[in-house]
mmCIF file of C-alpha atoms in Angstrom:
data_model
loop_
_atom_site.group_PDB
_atom_site.id
_atom_site.type_symbol
_atom_site.label_atom_id
_atom_site.label_comp_id
_atom_site.label_asym_id
_atom_site.label_seq_id
_atom_site.Cartn_x
_atom_site.Cartn_y
_atom_site.Cartn_z
ATOM 1 C CA UNK G 1 17.258 4.684 15.512
ATOM 2 C CA UNK G 2 16.740 1.369 13.409
ATOM 3 C CA UNK G 3 14.626 -1.497 14.707
ATOM 4 C CA UNK G 4 17.578 -3.267 16.404
ATOM 5 C CA UNK G 5 18.305 0.128 18.330
ATOM 6 C CA UNK G 6 14.782 0.473 19.351
ATOM 7 C CA UNK G 7 14.470 -3.115 20.561
ATOM 8 C CA UNK G 8 17.838 -2.742 22.439
ATOM 9 C CA UNK G 9 16.417 0.377 24.120
ATOM 10 C CA UNK G 10 13.246 -1.384 25.144
ATOM 11 C CA UNK G 11 15.284 -4.273 26.721
ATOM 12 C CA UNK G 12 17.658 -1.829 28.407
ATOM 13 C CA UNK G 13 14.823 0.025 30.202
ATOM 14 C CA UNK G 14 13.073 -3.196 31.059
ATOM 15 C CA UNK G 15 16.558 -4.539 32.395
ATOM 16 C CA UNK G 16 15.472 -7.815 30.662
ATOM 17 C CA UNK G 17 16.988 -9.402 27.614
ATOM 18 C CA UNK G 18 16.631 -13.048 27.201
ATOM 19 C CA UNK G 19 18.300 -14.504 24.252
ATOM 20 C CA UNK G 20 15.119 -16.160 22.873
ATOM 21 C CA UNK G 21 13.844 -15.677 19.365
ATOM 22 C CA UNK G 22 10.195 -15.868 20.128
ATOM 23 C CA UNK G 23 10.652 -12.913 22.537
ATOM 24 C CA UNK G 24 12.539 -10.863 20.041
ATOM 25 C CA UNK G 25 9.800 -11.596 17.535
ATOM 26 C CA UNK G 26 7.110 -10.606 19.855
ATOM 27 C CA UNK G 27 8.827 -7.215 20.650
ATOM 28 C CA UNK G 28 9.418 -6.591 16.922
ATOM 29 C CA UNK G 29 5.668 -7.149 16.181
ATOM 30 C CA UNK G 30 4.639 -4.814 18.999
ATOM 31 C CA UNK G 31 6.985 -2.106 17.848
ATOM 32 C CA UNK G 32 5.886 -2.454 14.135
ATOM 33 C CA UNK G 33 2.246 -2.472 15.269
ATOM 34 C CA UNK G 34 2.602 0.839 17.011
ATOM 35 C CA UNK G 35 4.624 2.306 14.102
ATOM 36 C CA UNK G 36 1.815 1.455 11.603
ATOM 37 C CA UNK G 37 -0.929 2.696 13.732
ATOM 38 C CA UNK G 38 0.722 6.016 14.545
ATOM 39 C CA UNK G 39 1.968 6.546 10.944
ATOM 40 C CA UNK G 40 -1.689 6.338 9.696
ATOM 41 C CA UNK G 41 -3.428 8.007 12.600
ATOM 42 C CA UNK G 42 -2.807 11.581 11.523
ATOM 43 C CA UNK G 43 -1.837 13.466 8.257
ATOM 44 C CA UNK G 44 1.808 13.865 9.181
ATOM 45 C CA UNK G 45 3.791 16.066 6.892
ATOM 46 C CA UNK G 46 6.667 13.591 6.807
ATOM 47 C CA UNK G 47 4.373 10.785 5.727
ATOM 48 C CA UNK G 48 2.828 12.597 2.803
ATOM 49 C CA UNK G 49 3.736 11.982 -0.872
ATOM 50 C CA UNK G 50 2.893 13.570 -4.243
ATOM 51 C CA UNK G 51 2.418 11.427 -7.418
ATOM 52 C CA UNK G 52 0.901 11.957 -10.975
ATOM 53 C CA UNK G 53 -2.675 10.755 -11.182
ATOM 54 C CA UNK G 54 -3.800 10.461 -14.906
ATOM 55 C CA UNK G 55 -7.302 9.936 -15.924
ATOM 56 C CA UNK G 56 -8.244 8.439 -19.254
ATOM 57 C CA UNK G 57 -10.959 8.813 -21.925
ATOM 58 C CA UNK G 58 -12.745 5.712 -23.193
ATOM 59 C CA UNK G 59 -10.980 3.764 -25.999
ATOM 60 C CA UNK G 60 -13.039 2.411 -28.765
ATOM 61 C CA UNK G 61 -12.375 0.016 -31.640
ATOM 62 C CA UNK G 62 -12.279 0.984 -35.373
ATOM 63 C CA UNK G 63 -11.385 -0.624 -38.629
ATOM 64 C CA UNK G 64 -7.726 -0.218 -37.811
ATOM 65 C CA UNK G 65 -7.992 -1.148 -34.140
ATOM 66 C CA UNK G 66 -9.503 -4.682 -33.921
ATOM 67 C CA UNK G 67 -9.687 -7.577 -31.444
ATOM 68 C CA UNK G 68 -9.561 -11.376 -31.797
ATOM 69 C CA UNK G 69 -11.067 -13.892 -29.308
ATOM 70 C CA UNK G 70 -11.180 -17.567 -29.624
ATOM 71 C CA UNK G 71 -13.438 -19.409 -27.252
ATOM 72 C CA UNK G 72 -13.108 -20.710 -24.672
ATOM 73 C CA UNK G 73 -10.939 -18.237 -23.332
ATOM 74 C CA UNK G 74 -10.103 -15.372 -20.756
ATOM 75 C CA UNK G 75 -7.894 -13.246 -22.947
ATOM 76 C CA UNK G 76 -8.071 -11.142 -26.237
ATOM 77 C CA UNK G 77 -5.471 -10.095 -28.689
ATOM 78 C CA UNK G 78 -5.525 -6.721 -30.303
ATOM 79 C CA UNK G 79 -4.319 -5.606 -33.732
ATOM 80 C CA UNK G 80 -3.483 -2.031 -34.575
ATOM 81 C CA UNK G 81 -3.094 -0.758 -31.055
ATOM 82 C CA UNK G 82 -0.850 -1.978 -28.157
ATOM 83 C CA UNK G 83 -2.750 -2.051 -24.829
ATOM 84 C CA UNK G 84 -0.920 0.149 -22.249
ATOM 85 C CA UNK G 85 -0.537 -0.960 -18.582
ATOM 86 C CA UNK G 86 -3.144 1.562 -17.713
ATOM 87 C CA UNK G 87 -5.830 -0.692 -19.000
ATOM 88 C CA UNK G 88 -5.277 -3.001 -16.058
ATOM 89 C CA UNK G 89 -8.312 -3.050 -13.865
ATOM 90 C CA UNK G 90 -10.366 -1.211 -16.631
ATOM 91 C CA UNK G 91 -13.691 -2.465 -18.120
ATOM 92 C CA UNK G 92 -13.447 -4.248 -21.404
ATOM 93 C CA UNK G 93 -16.657 -4.213 -23.305
ATOM 94 C CA UNK G 94 -16.203 -7.307 -25.668
ATOM 95 C CA UNK G 95 -17.851 -7.881 -29.031
ATOM 96 C CA UNK G 96 -20.568 -9.854 -27.240
ATOM 97 C CA UNK G 97 -21.670 -6.630 -25.546
ATOM 98 C CA UNK G 98 -20.782 -8.017 -22.082
ATOM 99 C CA UNK G 99 -18.409 -6.078 -19.701
ATOM 100 C CA UNK G 100 -15.194 -7.886 -18.404
ATOM 101 C CA UNK G 101 -12.627 -6.689 -15.952
ATOM 102 C CA UNK G 102 -9.100 -6.542 -17.200
ATOM 103 C CA UNK G 103 -6.845 -8.484 -14.863
ATOM 104 C CA UNK G 104 -3.471 -8.251 -16.683
ATOM 105 C CA UNK G 105 -1.885 -6.675 -19.784
ATOM 106 C CA UNK G 106 0.904 -8.492 -21.738
ATOM 107 C CA UNK G 107 2.080 -6.951 -25.080
ATOM 108 C CA UNK G 108 -0.892 -6.972 -27.405
ATOM 109 C CA UNK G 109 -3.028 -9.281 -25.051
ATOM 110 C CA UNK G 110 -5.308 -8.487 -22.287
ATOM 111 C CA UNK G 111 -6.548 -11.075 -19.771
ATOM 112 C CA UNK G 112 -9.987 -10.568 -18.268
ATOM 113 C CA UNK G 113 -12.478 -12.166 -15.842
ATOM 114 C CA UNK G 114 -15.021 -13.802 -15.990
ATOM 115 C CA UNK G 115 -14.604 -16.328 -18.972
ATOM 116 C CA UNK G 116 -15.658 -14.829 -22.400
ATOM 117 C CA UNK G 117 -19.381 -15.628 -22.938
ATOM 118 C CA UNK G 118 -19.602 -14.917 -26.568
ATOM 119 C CA UNK G 119 -18.656 -16.779 -29.880
ATOM 120 C CA UNK G 120 -15.183 -16.628 -31.565
ATOM 121 C CA UNK G 121 -14.444 -13.326 -33.336
ATOM 122 C CA UNK G 122 -11.616 -12.150 -35.418
ATOM 123 C CA UNK G 123 -10.859 -8.596 -36.625
ATOM 124 C CA UNK G 124 -13.735 -7.250 -34.733
ATOM 125 C CA UNK G 125 -14.080 -3.485 -34.116
ATOM 126 C CA UNK G 126 -16.930 -3.870 -31.760
ATOM 127 C CA UNK G 127 -14.995 -3.412 -28.403
ATOM 128 C CA UNK G 128 -14.393 -0.653 -25.836
ATOM 129 C CA UNK G 129 -12.124 -0.029 -22.951
ATOM 130 C CA UNK G 130 -13.769 2.324 -20.290
ATOM 131 C CA UNK G 131 -12.211 3.551 -17.045
ATOM 132 C CA UNK G 132 -15.008 3.388 -14.362
ATOM 133 C CA UNK G 133 -12.616 3.569 -11.520
ATOM 134 C CA UNK G 134 -8.999 4.345 -10.742
ATOM 135 C CA UNK G 135 -6.783 2.599 -8.266
ATOM 136 C CA UNK G 136 -4.964 4.864 -5.701
ATOM 137 C CA UNK G 137 -1.257 4.025 -5.216
ATOM 138 C CA UNK G 138 -0.553 0.800 -3.237
ATOM 139 C CA UNK G 139 1.024 2.698 -0.337
ATOM 140 C CA UNK G 140 -1.797 5.195 -0.071
ATOM 141 C CA UNK G 141 -3.522 5.215 3.311
ATOM 142 C CA UNK G 142 -5.680 8.183 2.667
ATOM 143 C CA UNK G 143 -6.101 10.666 -0.256
ATOM 144 C CA UNK G 144 -5.438 14.257 0.963
ATOM 145 C CA UNK G 145 -5.986 16.291 -2.190
ATOM 146 C CA UNK G 146 -6.349 16.112 -6.013
ATOM 147 C CA UNK G 147 -4.993 18.939 -8.234
ATOM 148 C CA UNK G 148 -5.188 19.845 -11.923
ATOM 149 C CA UNK G 149 -2.001 21.927 -12.444
ATOM 150 C CA UNK G 150 -1.807 21.148 -16.122
ATOM 151 C CA UNK G 151 -4.972 23.083 -16.955
ATOM 152 C CA UNK G 152 -4.700 25.521 -14.082
ATOM 153 C CA UNK G 153 -7.974 24.417 -12.448
ATOM 154 C CA UNK G 154 -6.445 23.980 -8.962
ATOM 155 C CA UNK G 155 -7.771 21.667 -6.324
ATOM 156 C CA UNK G 156 -10.598 19.302 -7.348
ATOM 157 C CA UNK G 157 -13.417 18.247 -5.064
ATOM 158 C CA UNK G 158 -13.299 15.017 -3.329
ATOM 159 C CA UNK G 159 -16.711 13.474 -2.434
ATOM 160 C CA UNK G 160 -17.567 10.441 -0.309
ATOM 161 C CA UNK G 161 -20.037 7.741 -1.449
ATOM 162 C CA UNK G 162 -23.033 9.074 0.700
ATOM 163 C CA UNK G 163 -22.546 12.548 -0.702
ATOM 164 C CA UNK G 164 -22.407 11.087 -4.319
ATOM 165 C CA UNK G 165 -25.586 9.091 -3.671
ATOM 166 C CA UNK G 166 -27.418 12.217 -2.525
ATOM 167 C CA UNK G 167 -26.183 14.202 -5.563
ATOM 168 C CA UNK G 168 -26.597 11.158 -8.009
ATOM 169 C CA UNK G 169 -23.634 12.023 -10.051
ATOM 170 C CA UNK G 170 -24.280 9.855 -13.167
ATOM 171 C CA UNK G 171 -21.262 8.028 -14.469
ATOM 172 C CA UNK G 172 -22.735 8.324 -18.020
ATOM 173 C CA UNK G 173 -22.091 12.100 -17.984
ATOM 174 C CA UNK G 174 -18.917 12.957 -20.008
ATOM 175 C CA UNK G 175 -16.770 15.979 -19.736
ATOM 176 C CA UNK G 176 -13.690 17.319 -17.739
ATOM 177 C CA UNK G 177 -13.281 15.728 -14.378
ATOM 178 C CA UNK G 178 -13.756 18.300 -11.589
ATOM 179 C CA UNK G 179 -14.636 15.887 -8.775
ATOM 180 C CA UNK G 180 -13.273 12.562 -7.476
ATOM 181 C CA UNK G 181 -15.469 10.302 -5.779
ATOM 182 C CA UNK G 182 -14.672 7.653 -3.175
ATOM 183 C CA UNK G 183 -15.262 4.178 -4.604
ATOM 184 C CA UNK G 184 -14.648 0.650 -3.415
ATOM 185 C CA UNK G 185 -12.017 -0.598 -1.104
ATOM 186 C CA UNK G 186 -11.058 -4.017 -2.492
ATOM 187 C CA UNK G 187 -8.894 -6.873 -1.007
ATOM 188 C CA UNK G 188 -7.995 -10.104 -2.373
ATOM 189 C CA UNK G 189 -7.507 -13.594 -0.702
ATOM 190 C CA UNK G 190 -4.065 -14.772 0.065
ATOM 191 C CA UNK G 191 -2.751 -18.100 -1.217
ATOM 192 C CA UNK G 192 -4.641 -20.933 0.419
ATOM 193 C CA UNK G 193 -1.506 -23.138 1.403
ATOM 194 C CA UNK G 194 1.967 -22.502 2.363
ATOM 195 C CA UNK G 195 4.714 -23.478 -0.157
ATOM 196 C CA UNK G 196 7.373 -26.020 0.477
ATOM 197 C CA UNK G 197 11.096 -25.262 0.593
ATOM 198 C CA UNK G 198 13.574 -28.013 0.099
ATOM 199 C CA UNK G 199 17.255 -27.664 0.130
ATOM 200 C CA UNK G 200 19.054 -29.162 -2.958
ATOM 201 C CA UNK G 201 22.530 -29.717 -4.344
ATOM 202 C CA UNK G 202 24.366 -27.035 -6.385
ATOM 203 C CA UNK G 203 23.551 -23.364 -6.714
ATOM 204 C CA UNK G 204 25.213 -20.215 -5.452
ATOM 205 C CA UNK G 205 23.142 -19.188 -2.411
ATOM 206 C CA UNK G 206 25.346 -18.197 0.618
ATOM 207 C CA UNK G 207 26.510 -20.932 2.874
ATOM 208 C CA UNK G 208 25.227 -21.193 6.432
ATOM 209 C CA UNK G 209 21.977 -19.158 5.855
ATOM 210 C CA UNK G 210 18.341 -20.084 6.566
ATOM 211 C CA UNK G 211 16.035 -18.579 3.848
ATOM 212 C CA UNK G 212 12.365 -17.914 4.419
ATOM 213 C CA UNK G 213 9.782 -17.844 1.390
ATOM 214 C CA UNK G 214 6.284 -16.795 0.928
ATOM 215 C CA UNK G 215 4.215 -15.750 -2.140
ATOM 216 C CA UNK G 216 1.359 -13.392 -3.123
ATOM 217 C CA UNK G 217 -1.113 -13.039 -6.071
ATOM 218 C CA UNK G 218 -1.289 -9.977 -8.400
ATOM 219 C CA UNK G 219 -4.920 -9.445 -9.521
ATOM 220 C CA UNK G 220 -5.994 -6.422 -11.468
ATOM 221 C CA UNK G 221 -2.837 -4.783 -10.291
ATOM 222 C CA UNK G 222 -3.546 -5.339 -6.731
ATOM 223 C CA UNK G 223 -1.354 -7.532 -4.571
ATOM 224 C CA UNK G 224 -2.905 -10.023 -2.185
ATOM 225 C CA UNK G 225 -1.704 -10.698 1.346
ATOM 226 C CA UNK G 226 1.120 -13.269 1.447
ATOM 227 C CA UNK G 227 0.930 -16.990 2.115
ATOM 228 C CA UNK G 228 2.072 -18.613 5.226
ATOM 229 C CA UNK G 229 5.866 -18.386 5.174
ATOM 230 C CA UNK G 230 8.088 -21.461 5.040
ATOM 231 C CA UNK G 231 11.641 -21.939 6.016
ATOM 232 C CA UNK G 232 14.258 -23.932 4.193
ATOM 233 C CA UNK G 233 17.003 -25.884 5.883
ATOM 234 C CA UNK G 234 20.429 -24.010 6.447
ATOM 235 C CA UNK G 235 22.511 -23.899 3.218
ATOM 236 C CA UNK G 236 25.617 -25.998 3.331
ATOM 237 C CA UNK G 237 28.720 -26.131 0.942
ATOM 238 C CA UNK G 238 27.501 -27.855 -2.154
ATOM 239 C CA UNK G 239 23.795 -27.519 -1.164
ATOM 240 C CA UNK G 240 23.188 -23.919 -2.096
ATOM 241 C CA UNK G 241 19.772 -24.311 -4.036
ATOM 242 C CA UNK G 242 16.340 -24.237 -2.522
ATOM 243 C CA UNK G 243 13.397 -25.577 -4.467
ATOM 244 C CA UNK G 244 10.150 -23.765 -3.583
ATOM 245 C CA UNK G 245 7.107 -25.941 -4.666
ATOM 246 C CA UNK G 246 3.439 -26.292 -4.027
ATOM 247 C CA UNK G 247 2.558 -23.154 -5.345
ATOM 248 C CA UNK G 248 -1.056 -22.633 -6.079
ATOM 249 C CA UNK G 249 -2.353 -22.753 -9.604
ATOM 250 C CA UNK G 250 -4.327 -19.785 -10.753
ATOM 251 C CA UNK G 251 -5.812 -21.228 -13.821
ATOM 252 C CA UNK G 252 -9.502 -21.718 -13.989
ATOM 253 C CA UNK G 253 -10.775 -24.769 -16.039
ATOM 254 C CA UNK G 254 -7.281 -25.007 -17.618
ATOM 255 C CA UNK G 255 -7.493 -21.358 -18.788
ATOM 256 C CA UNK G 256 -4.969 -18.626 -18.039
ATOM 257 C CA UNK G 257 -6.520 -15.855 -15.826
ATOM 258 C CA UNK G 258 -3.842 -13.220 -15.698
ATOM 259 C CA UNK G 259 -3.447 -13.843 -11.969
ATOM 260 C CA UNK G 260 0.390 -14.276 -11.379
ATOM 261 C CA UNK G 261 2.372 -15.322 -8.321
ATOM 262 C CA UNK G 262 5.088 -13.105 -6.759
ATOM 263 C CA UNK G 263 7.853 -15.018 -4.850
ATOM 264 C CA UNK G 264 9.442 -13.264 -1.878
ATOM 265 C CA UNK G 265 12.580 -14.334 0.124
ATOM 266 C CA UNK G 266 13.937 -13.338 3.460
ATOM 267 C CA UNK G 267 17.284 -13.966 5.169
ATOM 268 C CA UNK G 268 16.023 -15.330 8.232
ATOM 269 C CA UNK G 269 19.550 -15.803 9.716
ATOM 270 C CA UNK G 270 20.299 -12.182 9.504
ATOM 271 C CA UNK G 271 16.834 -11.145 10.310
ATOM 272 C CA UNK G 272 16.457 -9.524 6.857
ATOM 273 C CA UNK G 273 13.521 -7.966 4.892
ATOM 274 C CA UNK G 274 11.034 -9.766 2.612
ATOM 275 C CA UNK G 275 12.399 -9.067 -0.829
ATOM 276 C CA UNK G 276 10.723 -9.720 -4.212
ATOM 277 C CA UNK G 277 12.688 -12.465 -6.161
ATOM 278 C CA UNK G 278 10.522 -13.491 -9.272
ATOM 279 C CA UNK G 279 7.125 -13.695 -10.797
ATOM 280 C CA UNK G 280 5.549 -17.106 -11.808
ATOM 281 C CA UNK G 281 2.802 -17.581 -14.399
ATOM 282 C CA UNK G 282 -0.607 -19.237 -13.685
ATOM 283 C CA UNK G 283 0.437 -22.860 -14.342
ATOM 284 C CA UNK G 284 3.939 -22.889 -12.943
ATOM 285 C CA UNK G 285 3.844 -24.413 -9.513
ATOM 286 C CA UNK G 286 7.434 -24.182 -8.399
ATOM 287 C CA UNK G 287 10.562 -22.098 -8.339
ATOM 288 C CA UNK G 288 14.266 -23.231 -8.296
ATOM 289 C CA UNK G 289 16.184 -20.590 -6.233
ATOM 290 C CA UNK G 290 19.782 -21.298 -7.027
ATOM 291 C CA UNK G 291 21.083 -17.718 -6.231
ATOM 292 C CA UNK G 292 20.961 -16.567 -9.921
ATOM 293 C CA UNK G 293 17.877 -14.331 -9.562
ATOM 294 C CA UNK G 294 18.828 -10.727 -8.826
ATOM 295 C CA UNK G 295 17.256 -9.441 -5.589
ATOM 296 C CA UNK G 296 17.361 -5.655 -5.322
ATOM 297 C CA UNK G 297 16.955 -4.236 -1.823
ATOM 298 C CA UNK G 298 14.990 -1.219 -2.939
ATOM 299 C CA UNK G 299 11.916 -0.051 -1.210
ATOM 300 C CA UNK G 300 9.725 -1.003 -4.190
ATOM 301 C CA UNK G 301 10.731 -4.721 -3.835
ATOM 302 C CA UNK G 302 9.934 -5.062 -0.117
ATOM 303 C CA UNK G 303 6.634 -6.891 0.684
ATOM 304 C CA UNK G 304 4.078 -4.282 0.834
ATOM 305 C CA UNK G 305 1.393 -3.540 3.563
ATOM 306 C CA UNK G 306 -1.723 -5.938 3.370
ATOM 307 C CA UNK G 307 -4.602 -3.513 3.229
ATOM 308 C CA UNK G 308 -7.617 -3.125 0.855
ATOM 309 C CA UNK G 309 -6.804 -1.104 -2.229
ATOM 310 C CA UNK G 310 -8.874 2.000 -2.531
ATOM 311 C CA UNK G 311 -10.330 3.141 -5.768
ATOM 312 C CA UNK G 312 -11.979 6.544 -6.861
ATOM 313 C CA UNK G 313 -13.893 7.458 -9.886
ATOM 314 C CA UNK G 314 -13.968 10.700 -11.748
ATOM 315 C CA UNK G 315 -16.945 13.047 -12.362
ATOM 316 C CA UNK G 316 -17.573 13.880 -15.119
ATOM 317 C CA UNK G 317 -16.374 10.620 -16.736
ATOM 318 C CA UNK G 318 -13.180 11.876 -18.698
ATOM 319 C CA UNK G 319 -13.795 12.558 -22.444
ATOM 320 C CA UNK G 320 -10.078 13.082 -22.971
ATOM 321 C CA UNK G 321 -6.837 12.216 -21.069
ATOM 322 C CA UNK G 322 -5.770 14.344 -18.221
ATOM 323 C CA UNK G 323 -2.821 14.401 -15.992
ATOM 324 C CA UNK G 324 -3.854 15.189 -12.484
ATOM 325 C CA UNK G 325 -1.836 15.160 -9.268
ATOM 326 C CA UNK G 326 -2.437 13.377 -6.066
ATOM 327 C CA UNK G 327 -1.326 14.142 -2.573
ATOM 328 C CA UNK G 328 -1.830 11.335 -0.054
ATOM 329 C CA UNK G 329 -0.855 9.999 3.278
ATOM 330 C CA UNK G 330 1.587 6.981 2.911
ATOM 331 C CA UNK G 331 0.973 3.729 4.782
ATOM 332 C CA UNK G 332 4.452 2.404 5.993
ATOM 333 C CA UNK G 333 5.883 -1.017 5.464
ATOM 334 C CA UNK G 334 6.221 -2.876 8.653
ATOM 335 C CA UNK G 335 9.448 -2.875 10.499
ATOM 336 C CA UNK G 336 10.918 -6.449 9.885
ATOM 337 C CA UNK G 337 14.657 -6.309 9.317
ATOM 338 C CA UNK G 338 17.163 -5.045 12.052
ATOM 339 C CA UNK G 339 18.247 -2.293 9.692
ATOM 340 C CA UNK G 340 14.732 -0.988 9.046
ATOM 341 C CA UNK G 341 14.377 2.648 10.165
ATOM 342 C CA UNK G 342 10.949 4.445 10.755
ATOM 343 C CA UNK G 343 10.061 7.052 8.334
ATOM 344 C CA UNK G 344 9.766 9.533 11.216
ATOM 345 C CA UNK G 345 12.098 12.501 12.359
ATOM 346 C CA UNK G 346 14.562 10.751 14.598
ATOM 347 C CA UNK G 347 13.847 12.600 17.799
ATOM 348 C CA UNK G 348 10.448 10.861 17.906
ATOM 349 C CA UNK G 349 11.677 7.407 17.445
ATOM 350 C CA UNK G 350 11.551 7.191 21.234
ATOM 351 C CA UNK G 351 7.661 7.170 20.955
ATOM 352 C CA UNK G 352 7.934 3.657 19.741
ATOM 353 C CA UNK G 353 10.091 2.654 22.658
ATOM 354 C CA UNK G 354 7.545 4.067 25.140
ATOM 355 C CA UNK G 355 4.429 2.613 23.507
ATOM 356 C CA UNK G 356 6.141 -0.743 23.426
ATOM 357 C CA UNK G 357 7.146 -0.689 27.093
ATOM 358 C CA UNK G 358 3.568 0.570 27.922
ATOM 359 C CA UNK G 359 2.206 -2.740 26.291
ATOM 360 C CA UNK G 360 4.952 -5.003 27.795
ATOM 361 C CA UNK G 361 4.537 -3.676 31.345
ATOM 362 C CA UNK G 362 0.639 -3.954 31.014
ATOM 363 C CA UNK G 363 0.993 -7.467 29.943
ATOM 364 C CA UNK G 364 3.307 -8.264 32.915
ATOM 365 C CA UNK G 365 1.119 -6.698 35.622
ATOM 366 C CA UNK G 366 3.502 -3.660 36.126
ATOM 367 C CA UNK G 367 0.550 -1.185 35.911
ATOM 368 C CA UNK G 368 2.450 1.647 37.517
ATOM 369 C CA UNK G 369 5.290 1.452 35.086
ATOM 370 C CA UNK G 370 2.876 1.031 32.263
ATOM 371 C CA UNK G 371 1.089 4.309 33.210
ATOM 372 C CA UNK G 372 4.415 6.093 33.492
ATOM 373 C CA UNK G 373 5.502 5.062 29.926
ATOM 374 C CA UNK G 374 1.864 5.919 28.737
ATOM 375 C CA UNK G 375 2.403 9.566 30.008
ATOM 376 C CA UNK G 376 5.833 9.832 28.518
ATOM 377 C CA UNK G 377 4.478 8.491 25.138
ATOM 378 C CA UNK G 378 1.576 11.018 25.258
ATOM 379 C CA UNK G 379 4.007 13.921 25.794
ATOM 380 C CA UNK G 380 6.098 12.868 22.797
ATOM 381 C CA UNK G 381 3.030 12.482 20.734
ATOM 382 C CA UNK G 382 1.799 15.875 21.636
ATOM 383 C CA UNK G 383 5.231 17.405 20.715
ATOM 384 C CA UNK G 384 5.079 15.516 17.271
ATOM 385 C CA UNK G 385 1.587 16.677 16.543
ATOM 386 C CA UNK G 386 2.460 20.260 17.443
ATOM 387 C CA UNK G 387 5.428 20.343 14.881
ATOM 388 C CA UNK G 388 4.676 17.875 12.157
ATOM 389 C CA UNK G 389 0.781 17.836 11.715
ATOM 390 C CA UNK G 390 -0.368 19.277 8.324
ATOM 391 C CA UNK G 391 -0.886 23.089 8.691
ATOM 392 C CA UNK G 392 -4.634 22.975 7.928
ATOM 393 C CA UNK G 393 -5.103 20.355 10.702
ATOM 394 C CA UNK G 394 -3.781 22.774 13.412
ATOM 395 C CA UNK G 395 -6.416 24.711 15.368
ATOM 396 C CA UNK G 396 -5.499 28.374 15.795
ATOM 397 C CA UNK G 397 -7.260 30.875 18.055
ATOM 398 C CA UNK G 398 -6.362 34.232 19.217
ATOM 399 C CA UNK G 399 -5.389 34.940 22.631
ATOM 400 C CA UNK G 400 -7.416 37.286 24.912
ATOM 401 C CA UNK G 401 -7.348 41.221 24.734
ATOM 402 C CA UNK G 402 -4.333 42.824 26.342
ATOM 403 C CA UNK G 403 -4.171 46.205 27.951
ATOM 404 C CA UNK G 404 -1.137 48.338 28.513
ATOM 405 C CA UNK G 405 0.700 51.344 28.958
ATOM 406 C CA UNK G 406 -0.605 55.091 29.235
ATOM 407 C CA UNK G 407 -3.746 55.534 27.365
ATOM 408 C CA UNK G 408 -5.146 52.029 27.919
ATOM 409 C CA UNK G 409 -4.754 50.910 24.325
ATOM 410 C CA UNK G 410 -6.053 47.571 23.305
ATOM 411 C CA UNK G 411 -4.350 44.905 21.289
ATOM 412 C CA UNK G 412 -6.054 41.739 19.955
ATOM 413 C CA UNK G 413 -3.783 38.733 20.981
ATOM 414 C CA UNK G 414 -1.334 36.846 18.836
ATOM 415 C CA UNK G 415 -2.426 33.472 17.291
ATOM 416 C CA UNK G 416 -1.966 30.561 19.618
ATOM 417 C CA UNK G 417 -1.931 26.970 18.599
ATOM 418 C CA UNK G 418 -4.053 24.746 20.552
ATOM 419 C CA UNK G 419 -3.831 21.294 18.630
#
């Protein structure tokens, strides 16, 4: 069932289907809210993913790997080494001895924060890139396990902050990473103001469509929540361009910061998804959407959930690059477009119907029907937990002793699942 099917099922059971967009939007938000809550409530097998999780050794400067910084600035340019994207979010210890956080990597240049405090340097070997923390994937709701398969060390330990504080695992200790420690959960502010969207002449956007726009920031590899969305007038023949303006500048005191803007567009007429269109640099405050930008409807281009980004750090601090493996619980993107489908086995999509009806009936004062749908939802939830919870999260007990036959033999009971 896609979102349209789920909403139609809700309206059918309510025997109520007003052709009002605010009502449709309210039902869609309720369905999406329950979908996100249930998806991250338990470590469902169908919501898990596995991805490489590399850890890196500290990188230091040398006579052949130097850096140049011209003040005042928030960026540094390297010679003899091309900074990889993995440096985004790492700590840059500059020639002045101060640590700076890398916000963006572009070619041979890194942007960092705060502003450089030292004097101008050229060809300096006194620099260092250290990895004091690692960002978990953007769609990670909860890490479930770290593995070192490459070196056959198996499952690594995952430690929370309280335990690390008791053990005092010093970040200055170097060696092979054998434990991952829970670190900060960082969130970024959204753009302060909504953009403007004005219909203009020319272009190749489809005719008769209302497009909606919003934008986000990318900071240290993290994406902020979106701005308030804005809707452009419906396109007409000859007027098939939308000028998106009033984007916030991410420069500080006229200096580039490495904080860039991501423009998203949605076909509001067809109730489509929020899809990534283009990036804008710090000082660029508008975007002319004439339909020439390639918008790909892949999952990676859909506006991501707005949650704090979780970090971990390794212990020991890695003294050489290692390739680990992370298994984690995914957080789903919200159901927005009519064609969006929950990432669940289809027999359990009806759970979203029952949870939505439970809320609507309660809100409308129909307490008896609300209780009925709550019971139906609980039954479906129990079946889904019985089949699709991670194996280690099922509680297994033995049944009681059984007696039977001639000789009164005893047999210890078979395993019985209780959760």
